[in-house]
CSV table of C-alpha atoms and ligand atoms in Angstrom, one decimal:
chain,number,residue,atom,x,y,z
O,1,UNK,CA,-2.1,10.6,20.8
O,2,UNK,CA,-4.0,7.2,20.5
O,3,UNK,CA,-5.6,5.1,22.8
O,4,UNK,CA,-6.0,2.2,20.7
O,5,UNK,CA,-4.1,-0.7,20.8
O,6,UNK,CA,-2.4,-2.1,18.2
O,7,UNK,CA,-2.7,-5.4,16.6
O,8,UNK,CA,0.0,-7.2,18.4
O,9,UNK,CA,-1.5,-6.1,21.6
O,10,UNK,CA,-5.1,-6.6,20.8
O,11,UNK,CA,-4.2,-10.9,19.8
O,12,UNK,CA,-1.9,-10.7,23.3
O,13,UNK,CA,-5.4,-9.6,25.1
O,14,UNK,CA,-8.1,-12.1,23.4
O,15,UNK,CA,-5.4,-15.0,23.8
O,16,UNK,CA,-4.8,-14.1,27.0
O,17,UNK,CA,-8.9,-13.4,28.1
O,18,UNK,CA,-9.4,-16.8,26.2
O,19,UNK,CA,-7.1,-19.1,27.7
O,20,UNK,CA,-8.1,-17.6,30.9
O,21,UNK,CA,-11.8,-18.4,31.2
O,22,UNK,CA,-11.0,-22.2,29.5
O,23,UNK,CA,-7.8,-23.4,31.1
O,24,UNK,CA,-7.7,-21.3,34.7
O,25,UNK,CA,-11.1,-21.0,35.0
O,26,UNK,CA,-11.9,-24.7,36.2
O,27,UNK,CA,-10.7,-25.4,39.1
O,28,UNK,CA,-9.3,-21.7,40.5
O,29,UNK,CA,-12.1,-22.5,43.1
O,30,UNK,CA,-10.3,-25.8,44.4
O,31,UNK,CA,-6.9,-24.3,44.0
O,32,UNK,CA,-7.7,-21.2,46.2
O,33,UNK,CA,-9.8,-23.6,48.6
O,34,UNK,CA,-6.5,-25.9,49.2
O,35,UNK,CA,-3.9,-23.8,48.6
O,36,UNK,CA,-2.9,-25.7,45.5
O,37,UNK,CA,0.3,-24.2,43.5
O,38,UNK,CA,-0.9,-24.1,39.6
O,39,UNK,CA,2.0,-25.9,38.2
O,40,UNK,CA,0.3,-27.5,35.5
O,41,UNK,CA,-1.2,-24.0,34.8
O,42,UNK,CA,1.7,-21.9,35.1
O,43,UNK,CA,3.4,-24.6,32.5
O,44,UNK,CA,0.8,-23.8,30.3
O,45,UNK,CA,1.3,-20.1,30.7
O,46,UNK,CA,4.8,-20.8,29.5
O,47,UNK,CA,3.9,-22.2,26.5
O,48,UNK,CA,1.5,-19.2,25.3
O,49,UNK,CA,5.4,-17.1,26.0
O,50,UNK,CA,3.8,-15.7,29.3
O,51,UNK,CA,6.4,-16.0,31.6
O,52,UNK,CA,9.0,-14.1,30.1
O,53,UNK,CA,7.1,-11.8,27.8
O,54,UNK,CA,9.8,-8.5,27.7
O,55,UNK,CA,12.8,-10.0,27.6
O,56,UNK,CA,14.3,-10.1,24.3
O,57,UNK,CA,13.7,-13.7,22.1
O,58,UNK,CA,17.6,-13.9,22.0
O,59,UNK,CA,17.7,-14.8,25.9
O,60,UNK,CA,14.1,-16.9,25.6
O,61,UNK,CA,11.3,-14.4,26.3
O,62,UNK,CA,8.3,-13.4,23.9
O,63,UNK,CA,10.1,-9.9,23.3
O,64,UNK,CA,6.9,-8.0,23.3
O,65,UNK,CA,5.9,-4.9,24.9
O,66,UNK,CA,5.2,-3.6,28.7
O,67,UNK,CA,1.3,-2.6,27.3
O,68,UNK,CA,1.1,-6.1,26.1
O,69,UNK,CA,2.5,-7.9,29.7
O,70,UNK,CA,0.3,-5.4,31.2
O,71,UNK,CA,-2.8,-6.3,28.9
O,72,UNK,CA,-2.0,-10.2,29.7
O,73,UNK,CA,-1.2,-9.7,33.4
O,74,UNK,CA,-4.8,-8.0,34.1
O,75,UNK,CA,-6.7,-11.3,31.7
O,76,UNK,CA,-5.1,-13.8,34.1
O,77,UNK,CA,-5.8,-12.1,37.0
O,78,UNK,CA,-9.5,-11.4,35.6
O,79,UNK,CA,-9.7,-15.2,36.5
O,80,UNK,CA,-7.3,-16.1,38.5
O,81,UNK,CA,-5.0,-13.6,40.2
O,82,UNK,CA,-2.8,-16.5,42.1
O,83,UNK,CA,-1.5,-17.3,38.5
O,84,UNK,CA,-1.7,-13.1,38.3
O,85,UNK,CA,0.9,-12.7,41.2
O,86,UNK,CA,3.5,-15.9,39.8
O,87,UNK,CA,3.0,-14.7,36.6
O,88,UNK,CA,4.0,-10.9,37.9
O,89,UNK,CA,7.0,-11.6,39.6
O,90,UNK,CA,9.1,-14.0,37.3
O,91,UNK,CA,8.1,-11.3,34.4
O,92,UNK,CA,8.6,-8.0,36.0
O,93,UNK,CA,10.7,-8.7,39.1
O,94,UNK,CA,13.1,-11.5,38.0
O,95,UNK,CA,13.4,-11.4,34.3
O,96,UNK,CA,13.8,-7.7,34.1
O,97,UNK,CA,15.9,-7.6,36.9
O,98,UNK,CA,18.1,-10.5,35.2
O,99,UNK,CA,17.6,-9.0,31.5
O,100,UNK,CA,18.6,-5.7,32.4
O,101,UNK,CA,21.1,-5.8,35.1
O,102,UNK,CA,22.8,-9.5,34.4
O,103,UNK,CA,26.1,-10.3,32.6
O,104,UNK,CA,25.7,-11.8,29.7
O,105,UNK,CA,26.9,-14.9,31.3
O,106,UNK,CA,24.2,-14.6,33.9
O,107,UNK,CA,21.7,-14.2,31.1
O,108,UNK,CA,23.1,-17.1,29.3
O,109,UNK,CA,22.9,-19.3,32.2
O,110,UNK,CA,19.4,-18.5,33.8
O,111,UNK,CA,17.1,-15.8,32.2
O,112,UNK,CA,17.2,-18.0,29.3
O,113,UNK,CA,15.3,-20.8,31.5
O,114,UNK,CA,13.8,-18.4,33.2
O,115,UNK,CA,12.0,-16.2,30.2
O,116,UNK,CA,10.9,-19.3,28.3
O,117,UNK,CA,9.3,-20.6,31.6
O,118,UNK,CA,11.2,-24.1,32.1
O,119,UNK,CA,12.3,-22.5,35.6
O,120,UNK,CA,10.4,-20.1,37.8
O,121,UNK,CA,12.1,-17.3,39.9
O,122,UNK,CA,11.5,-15.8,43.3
O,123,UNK,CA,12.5,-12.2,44.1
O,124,UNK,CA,13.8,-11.9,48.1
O,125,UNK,CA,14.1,-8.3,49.5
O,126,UNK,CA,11.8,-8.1,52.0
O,127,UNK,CA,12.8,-9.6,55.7
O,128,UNK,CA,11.2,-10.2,59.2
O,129,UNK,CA,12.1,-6.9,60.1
O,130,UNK,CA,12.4,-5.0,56.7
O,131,UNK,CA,8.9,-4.4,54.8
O,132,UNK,CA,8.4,-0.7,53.6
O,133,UNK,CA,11.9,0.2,55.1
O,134,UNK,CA,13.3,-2.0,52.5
O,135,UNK,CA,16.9,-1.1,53.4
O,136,UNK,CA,17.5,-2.1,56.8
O,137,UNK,CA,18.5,-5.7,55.5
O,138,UNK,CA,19.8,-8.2,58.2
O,139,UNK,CA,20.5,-10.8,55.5
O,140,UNK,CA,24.3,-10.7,55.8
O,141,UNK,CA,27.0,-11.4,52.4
O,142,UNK,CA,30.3,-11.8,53.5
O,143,UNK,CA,32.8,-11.9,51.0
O,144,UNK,CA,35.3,-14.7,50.8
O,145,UNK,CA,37.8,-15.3,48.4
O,146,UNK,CA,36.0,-15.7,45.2
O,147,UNK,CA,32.3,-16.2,46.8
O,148,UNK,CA,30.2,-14.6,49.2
O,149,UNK,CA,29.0,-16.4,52.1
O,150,UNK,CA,24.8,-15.3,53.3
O,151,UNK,CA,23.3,-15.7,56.2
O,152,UNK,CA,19.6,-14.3,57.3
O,153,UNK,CA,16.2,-15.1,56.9
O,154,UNK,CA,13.7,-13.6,54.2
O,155,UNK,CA,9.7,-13.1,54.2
O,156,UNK,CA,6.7,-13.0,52.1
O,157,UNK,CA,8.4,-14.4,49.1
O,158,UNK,CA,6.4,-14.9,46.2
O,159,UNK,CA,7.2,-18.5,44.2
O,160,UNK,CA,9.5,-18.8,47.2
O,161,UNK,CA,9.1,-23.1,47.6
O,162,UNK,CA,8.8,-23.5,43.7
O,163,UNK,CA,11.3,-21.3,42.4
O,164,UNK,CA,14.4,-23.0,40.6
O,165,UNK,CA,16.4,-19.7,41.6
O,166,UNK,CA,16.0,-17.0,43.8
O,167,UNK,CA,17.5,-13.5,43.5
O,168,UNK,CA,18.4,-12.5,46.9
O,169,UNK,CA,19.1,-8.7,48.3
O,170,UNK,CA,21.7,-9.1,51.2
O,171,UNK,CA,24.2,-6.5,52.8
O,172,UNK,CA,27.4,-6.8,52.5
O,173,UNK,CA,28.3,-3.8,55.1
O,174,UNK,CA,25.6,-2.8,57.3
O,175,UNK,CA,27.1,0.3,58.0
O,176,UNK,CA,26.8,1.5,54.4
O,177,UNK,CA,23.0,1.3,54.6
O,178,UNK,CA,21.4,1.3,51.2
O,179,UNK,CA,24.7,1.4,49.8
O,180,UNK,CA,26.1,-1.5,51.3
O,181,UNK,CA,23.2,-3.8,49.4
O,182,UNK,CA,24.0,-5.9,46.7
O,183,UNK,CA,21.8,-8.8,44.6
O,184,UNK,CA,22.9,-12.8,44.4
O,185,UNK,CA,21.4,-14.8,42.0
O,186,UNK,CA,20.9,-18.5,44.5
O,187,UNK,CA,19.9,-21.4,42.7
O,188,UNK,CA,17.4,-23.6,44.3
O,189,UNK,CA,19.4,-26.7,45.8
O,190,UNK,CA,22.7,-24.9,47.1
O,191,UNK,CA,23.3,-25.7,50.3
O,192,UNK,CA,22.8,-23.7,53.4
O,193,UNK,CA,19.6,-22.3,51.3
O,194,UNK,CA,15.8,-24.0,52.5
O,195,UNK,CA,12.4,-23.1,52.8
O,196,UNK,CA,11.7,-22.3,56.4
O,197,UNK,CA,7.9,-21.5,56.5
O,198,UNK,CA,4.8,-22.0,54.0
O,199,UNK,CA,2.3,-19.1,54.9
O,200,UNK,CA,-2.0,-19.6,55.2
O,201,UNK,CA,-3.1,-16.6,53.4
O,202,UNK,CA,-6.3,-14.7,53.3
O,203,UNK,CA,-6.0,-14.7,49.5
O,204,UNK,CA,-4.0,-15.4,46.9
O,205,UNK,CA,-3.9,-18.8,48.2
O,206,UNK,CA,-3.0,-20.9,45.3
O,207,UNK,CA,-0.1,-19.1,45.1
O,208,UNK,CA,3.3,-19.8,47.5
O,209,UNK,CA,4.5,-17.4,49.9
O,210,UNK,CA,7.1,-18.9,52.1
O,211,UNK,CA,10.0,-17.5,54.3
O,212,UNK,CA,13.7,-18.6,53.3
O,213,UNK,CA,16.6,-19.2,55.4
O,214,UNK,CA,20.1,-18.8,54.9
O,215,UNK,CA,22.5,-20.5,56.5
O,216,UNK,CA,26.0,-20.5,55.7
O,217,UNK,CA,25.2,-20.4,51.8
O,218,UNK,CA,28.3,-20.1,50.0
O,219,UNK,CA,27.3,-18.4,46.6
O,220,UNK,CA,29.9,-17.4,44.0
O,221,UNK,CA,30.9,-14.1,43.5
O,222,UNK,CA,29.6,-14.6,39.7
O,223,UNK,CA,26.5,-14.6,40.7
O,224,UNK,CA,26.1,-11.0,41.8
O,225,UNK,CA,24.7,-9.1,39.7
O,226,UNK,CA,25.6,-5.9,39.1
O,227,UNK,CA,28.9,-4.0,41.6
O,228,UNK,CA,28.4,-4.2,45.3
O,229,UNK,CA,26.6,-2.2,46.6
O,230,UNK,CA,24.4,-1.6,43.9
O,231,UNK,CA,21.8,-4.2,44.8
O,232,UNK,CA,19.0,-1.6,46.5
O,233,UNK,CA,19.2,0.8,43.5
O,234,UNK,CA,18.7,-2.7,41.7
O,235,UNK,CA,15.5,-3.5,44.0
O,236,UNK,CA,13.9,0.0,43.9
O,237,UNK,CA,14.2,-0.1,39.6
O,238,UNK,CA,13.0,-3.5,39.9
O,239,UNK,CA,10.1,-2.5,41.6
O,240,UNK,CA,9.2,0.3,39.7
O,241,UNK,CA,8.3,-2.0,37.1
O,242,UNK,CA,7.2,-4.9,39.0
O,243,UNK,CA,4.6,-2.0,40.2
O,244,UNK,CA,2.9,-2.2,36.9
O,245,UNK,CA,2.7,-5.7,36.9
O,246,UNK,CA,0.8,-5.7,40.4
O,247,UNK,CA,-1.4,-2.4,38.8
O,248,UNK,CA,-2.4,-4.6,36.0
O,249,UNK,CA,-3.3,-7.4,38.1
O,250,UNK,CA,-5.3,-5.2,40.2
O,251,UNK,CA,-7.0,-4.2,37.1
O,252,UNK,CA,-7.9,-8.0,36.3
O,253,UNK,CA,-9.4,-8.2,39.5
O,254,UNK,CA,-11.5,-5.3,39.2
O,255,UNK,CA,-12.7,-6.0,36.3
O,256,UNK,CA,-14.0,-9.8,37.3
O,257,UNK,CA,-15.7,-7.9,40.2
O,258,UNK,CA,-17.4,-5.4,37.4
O,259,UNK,CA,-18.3,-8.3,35.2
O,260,UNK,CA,-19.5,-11.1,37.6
O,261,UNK,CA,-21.5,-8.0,38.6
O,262,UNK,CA,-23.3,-7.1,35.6
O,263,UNK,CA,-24.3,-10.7,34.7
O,264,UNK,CA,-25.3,-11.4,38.2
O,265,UNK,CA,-27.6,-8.5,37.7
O,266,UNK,CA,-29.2,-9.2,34.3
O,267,UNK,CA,-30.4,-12.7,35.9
O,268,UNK,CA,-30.8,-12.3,39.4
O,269,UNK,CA,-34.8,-11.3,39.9
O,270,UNK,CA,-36.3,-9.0,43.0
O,271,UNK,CA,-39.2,-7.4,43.3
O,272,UNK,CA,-40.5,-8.8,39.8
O,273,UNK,CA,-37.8,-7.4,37.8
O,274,UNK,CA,-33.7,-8.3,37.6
O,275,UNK,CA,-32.2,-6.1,39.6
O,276,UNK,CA,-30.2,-4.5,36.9
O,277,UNK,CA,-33.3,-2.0,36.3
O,278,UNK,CA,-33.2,-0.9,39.9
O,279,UNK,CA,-31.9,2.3,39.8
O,280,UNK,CA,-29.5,1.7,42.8
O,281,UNK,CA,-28.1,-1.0,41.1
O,282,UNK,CA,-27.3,0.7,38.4
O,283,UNK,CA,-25.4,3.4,40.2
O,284,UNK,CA,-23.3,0.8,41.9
O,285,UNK,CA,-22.4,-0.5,38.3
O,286,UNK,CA,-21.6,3.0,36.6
O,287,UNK,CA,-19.5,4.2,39.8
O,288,UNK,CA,-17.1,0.8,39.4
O,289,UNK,CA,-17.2,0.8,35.5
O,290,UNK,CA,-15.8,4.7,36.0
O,291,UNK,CA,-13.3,3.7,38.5
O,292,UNK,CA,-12.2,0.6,37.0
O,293,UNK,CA,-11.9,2.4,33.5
O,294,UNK,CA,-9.7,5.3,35.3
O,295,UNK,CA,-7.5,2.6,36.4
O,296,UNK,CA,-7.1,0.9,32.6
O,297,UNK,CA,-6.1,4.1,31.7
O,298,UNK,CA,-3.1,4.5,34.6
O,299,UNK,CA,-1.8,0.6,34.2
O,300,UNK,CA,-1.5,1.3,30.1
O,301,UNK,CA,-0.1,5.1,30.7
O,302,UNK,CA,2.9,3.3,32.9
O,303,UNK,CA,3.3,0.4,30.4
O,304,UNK,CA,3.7,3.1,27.7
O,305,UNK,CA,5.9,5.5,29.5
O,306,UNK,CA,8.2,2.4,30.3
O,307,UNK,CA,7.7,1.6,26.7
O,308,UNK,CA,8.7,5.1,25.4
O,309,UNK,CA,11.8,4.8,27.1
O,310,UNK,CA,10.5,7.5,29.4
O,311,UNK,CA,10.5,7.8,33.0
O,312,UNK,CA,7.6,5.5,34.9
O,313,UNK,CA,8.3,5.4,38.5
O,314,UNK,CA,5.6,7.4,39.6
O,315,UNK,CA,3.1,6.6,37.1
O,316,UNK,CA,4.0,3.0,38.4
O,317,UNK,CA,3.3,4.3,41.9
O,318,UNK,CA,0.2,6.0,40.7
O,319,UNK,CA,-1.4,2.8,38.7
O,320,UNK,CA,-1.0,0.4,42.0
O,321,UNK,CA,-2.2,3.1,44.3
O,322,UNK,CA,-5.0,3.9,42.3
O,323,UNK,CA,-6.0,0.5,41.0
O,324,UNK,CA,-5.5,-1.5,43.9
O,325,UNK,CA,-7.8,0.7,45.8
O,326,UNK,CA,-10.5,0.2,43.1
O,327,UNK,CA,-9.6,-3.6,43.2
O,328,UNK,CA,-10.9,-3.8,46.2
O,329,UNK,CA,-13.5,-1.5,46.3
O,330,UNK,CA,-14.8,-2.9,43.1
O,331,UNK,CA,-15.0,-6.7,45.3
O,332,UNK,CA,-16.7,-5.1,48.4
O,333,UNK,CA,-19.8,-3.5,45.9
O,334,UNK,CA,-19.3,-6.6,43.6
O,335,UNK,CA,-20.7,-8.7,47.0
O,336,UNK,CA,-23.1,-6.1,47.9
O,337,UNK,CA,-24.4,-6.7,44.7
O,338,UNK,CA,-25.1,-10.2,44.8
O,339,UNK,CA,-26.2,-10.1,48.5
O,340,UNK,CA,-25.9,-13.5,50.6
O,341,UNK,CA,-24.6,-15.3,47.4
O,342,UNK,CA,-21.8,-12.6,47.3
O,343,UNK,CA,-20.7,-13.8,50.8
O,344,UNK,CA,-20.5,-17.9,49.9
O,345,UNK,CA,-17.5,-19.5,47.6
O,346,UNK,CA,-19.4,-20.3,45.0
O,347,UNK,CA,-20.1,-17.3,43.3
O,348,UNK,CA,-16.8,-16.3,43.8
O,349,UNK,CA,-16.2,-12.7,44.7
O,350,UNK,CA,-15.7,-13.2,47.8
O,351,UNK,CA,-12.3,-14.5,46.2
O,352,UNK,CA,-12.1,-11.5,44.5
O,353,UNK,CA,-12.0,-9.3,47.7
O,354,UNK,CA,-9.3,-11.6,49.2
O,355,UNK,CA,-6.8,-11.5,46.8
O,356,UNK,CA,-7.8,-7.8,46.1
O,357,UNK,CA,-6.6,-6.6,49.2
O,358,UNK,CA,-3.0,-7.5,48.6
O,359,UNK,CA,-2.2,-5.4,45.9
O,360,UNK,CA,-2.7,-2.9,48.9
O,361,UNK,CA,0.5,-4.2,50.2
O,362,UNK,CA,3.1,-6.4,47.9
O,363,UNK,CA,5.5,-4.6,46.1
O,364,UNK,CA,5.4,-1.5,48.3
O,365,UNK,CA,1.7,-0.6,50.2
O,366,UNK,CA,-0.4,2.3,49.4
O,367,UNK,CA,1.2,4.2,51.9
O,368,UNK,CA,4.7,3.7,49.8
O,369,UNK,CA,2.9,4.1,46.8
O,370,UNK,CA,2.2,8.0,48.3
O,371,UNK,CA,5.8,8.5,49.7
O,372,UNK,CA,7.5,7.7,45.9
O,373,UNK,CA,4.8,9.8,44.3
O,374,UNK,CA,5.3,12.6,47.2
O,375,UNK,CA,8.6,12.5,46.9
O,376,UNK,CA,8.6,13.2,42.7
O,377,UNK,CA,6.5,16.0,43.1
O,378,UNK,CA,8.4,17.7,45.8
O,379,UNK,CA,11.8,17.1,44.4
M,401,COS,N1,15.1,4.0,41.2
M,401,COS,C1,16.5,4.2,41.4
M,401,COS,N2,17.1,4.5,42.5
M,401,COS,C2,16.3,4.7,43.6
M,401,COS,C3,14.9,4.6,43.5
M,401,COS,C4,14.3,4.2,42.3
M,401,COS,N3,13.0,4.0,42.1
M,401,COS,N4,14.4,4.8,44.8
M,401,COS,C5,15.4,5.1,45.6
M,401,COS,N5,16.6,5.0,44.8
M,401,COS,C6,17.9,5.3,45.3
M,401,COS,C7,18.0,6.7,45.8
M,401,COS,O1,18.2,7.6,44.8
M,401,COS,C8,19.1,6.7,46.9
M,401,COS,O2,20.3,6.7,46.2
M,401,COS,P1,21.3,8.1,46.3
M,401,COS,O3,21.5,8.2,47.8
M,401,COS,O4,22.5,7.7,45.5
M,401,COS,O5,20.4,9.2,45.7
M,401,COS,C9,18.9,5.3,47.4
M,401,COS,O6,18.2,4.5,46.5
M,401,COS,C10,18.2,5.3,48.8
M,401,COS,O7,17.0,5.9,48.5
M,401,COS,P2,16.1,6.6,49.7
M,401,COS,O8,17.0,7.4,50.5
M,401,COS,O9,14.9,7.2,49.0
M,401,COS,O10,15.7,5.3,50.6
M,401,COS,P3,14.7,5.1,51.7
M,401,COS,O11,15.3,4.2,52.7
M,401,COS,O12,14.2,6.5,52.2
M,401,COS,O13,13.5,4.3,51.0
M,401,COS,C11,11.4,3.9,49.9
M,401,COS,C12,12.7,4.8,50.0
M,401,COS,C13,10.6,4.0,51.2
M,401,COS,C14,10.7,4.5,48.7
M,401,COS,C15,11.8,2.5,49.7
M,401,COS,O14,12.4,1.9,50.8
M,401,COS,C16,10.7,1.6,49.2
M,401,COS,O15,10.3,1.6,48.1
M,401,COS,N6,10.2,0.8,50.2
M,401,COS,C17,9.2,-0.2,49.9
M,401,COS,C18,9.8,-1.5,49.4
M,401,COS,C19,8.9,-2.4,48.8
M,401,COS,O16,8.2,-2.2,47.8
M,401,COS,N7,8.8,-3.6,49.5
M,401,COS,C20,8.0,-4.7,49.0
M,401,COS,C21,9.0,-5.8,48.6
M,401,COS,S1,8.5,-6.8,47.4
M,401,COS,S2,7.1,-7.9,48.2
């Protein structure tokens, strides 16, 4: 057993902590403030191999590790978790989807954009009135000759108004229930297909979550992936890794909140001294260093298992339950800690609590996070 990383993974970290704090750094403030998508950042992402970083070189991506994407994932979001969540879900939710479920046609045709980052992807499962009961889809495919024709509405998508492509979980027989759900690959552009609603957000911001409407959207039957039916088995293995991803950015965010603490506290004076030698300070700074170094230890354990070729599900579950909770604990203290300058923008945790608290919920809340995990143990 080792916990140390190896050099691959170590460069992957320092390039990732160092592009961070000089290229997203300036201006994360504005973006969040106006709600400004990151595109020349995200490009820039691309370039470093960031967007696609698991999927194999042959079909575009970096063909590194999960402990690496997880390393990287939890640097961006140390700075700036809106480029955290776009980053999350073309790597862990689109390209794995695509890299390990697509034909190679499929591949051929859009992971290849997709890995290398000349196109972004958007992942659509959940709807208006499916969330945590992530099979009771009203998105409707019906089959028709040699396409399928969808119609329905889907929510909260991630990348949803930027994405070149988005990969869309519709029903093709209600009746069937989970089994009735298959995945479509829609390419931004085809008709019938449009962005019905750009959310506000409480955090997050600079990232877009929109809802999408289907009307009529004829979508050929090559662009399935995988048999009918097979599309919420598809979502929930999906997940399971995209789980990881969101772990890892709750880790970045965490972190930020431990580290914007522990230099606020070295130069902030009170009562003659800086406030790092009061001892109530200090406790505040062990308990979140603990906590946040409890949940390193989860994110890497699930990057590894998924690594090994071992079972990861619940150790996924675990991570995001886990560090997600200490996300945004770690922001709440991080204010406490810099009192009235903690509450204002400029000293930004206060940003750090607001996207914290969404790692609580995308990708399956905490209260999911418990049912997989439940359900493993009581199998
Ligand atoms: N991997 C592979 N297959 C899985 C799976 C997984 N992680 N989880 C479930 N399945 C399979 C089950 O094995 C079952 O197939 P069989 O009947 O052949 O055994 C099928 O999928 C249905 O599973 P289940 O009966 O457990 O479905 P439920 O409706 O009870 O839902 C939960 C299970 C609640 C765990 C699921 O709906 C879920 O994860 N919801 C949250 C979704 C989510 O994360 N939404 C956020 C969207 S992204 S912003």
């Amino acid at each position: 057993m080792t916990f140390a990383l190896t050099e691959t993974q170590e460069m992957i970290r320092t390039t990732a902590r160092s592009f961070a704090e000089e290229q997203l750094a300036p201006g994360a403030i504005e973006r969040d403030e106006h709600s400004t998508f990151p595109a020349e950042q995200v490009r820039a992402m691309a370039e470093l191999g960031f967007m696609g970083m698991m999927v194999p070189e042959e079909w575009g991506g970096a063909g590194l590790d999960t402990v690496s994407y997880a390393l990287a994932e939890a640097e961006i979001s140390r700075v700036d978790a809106s480029c955290g969540v776009i980053m999350s879900v073309n790597n862990s939710l689109v390209c794995y989807g695509l890299n390990e479920f697509g034909t190679p046609a499929q591949k051929n045709a859009f992971l290849k954009d997709l890995a290398s980052g000349r196109k972004l992807g958007a992942f659509a499962l959940s709807e208006p009135e499916a969330g945590s009961d992530a099979s009771n889809l009203h998105t409707l495919a019906q089959k028709d000759g040699d396409h399928y024709i969808l119609n329905g509405t889907k929510n909260w998508t991630t990348n949803g108004s930027t994405a070149d492509l988005v990969l869309v979980m519709a029903s093709t027989d209600r009746s069937k229930g989970p089994k009735g759900i298959s995945t479509f690959i829609v390419p931004k552009g085809t008709p019938g297909f449009t962005v019905a609603k750009k959310e506000k957000k409480l955090g997050i911001r600079a990232s877009d979550t929109v809802s999408l409407s289907f009307t009529d959207c004829r979508i050929p039957a090559a662009n399935r992936i995988g048999e009918e039916g097979a599309g919420f088995r598809f979502a929930m293995k999906t997940l399971d890794g995209g789980r990881i991803g969101i772990a890892a950015q709750a880790l970045g965010i965490a972190q930020a909140s431990l580290d914007a603490s522990l230099s606020y506290a070295k130069e902030r004076k009170a009562f003659g001294r800086p406030i790092a030698e009061l001892q109530g300070i200090q406790f505040k700074i062990a308990e979140m260093a603990t906590q946040v170094e409890a949940a390193r230890h989860l994110v890497l354990k699930a990057a590894w298992l998924k690594d090994s070729g071992e079972p990861y599900g619940t150790a996924a579950a675990m991570a995001k339950l886990f560090a997600s909770r200490v996300a945004v604990e770690s922001a709440l203290e991080a204010i406490q800690i810099h009192g009235g300058y903690g509450y204002v923008q400029e000293y930004r945790v206060e940003r750090y609590l607001r996207d914290a608290k969404v790692t609580e919920i995308y990708e399956g809340t905490s209260e999911i996070q418990r049912i997989v995990i439940a359900r493993s143990l009581l199998r």
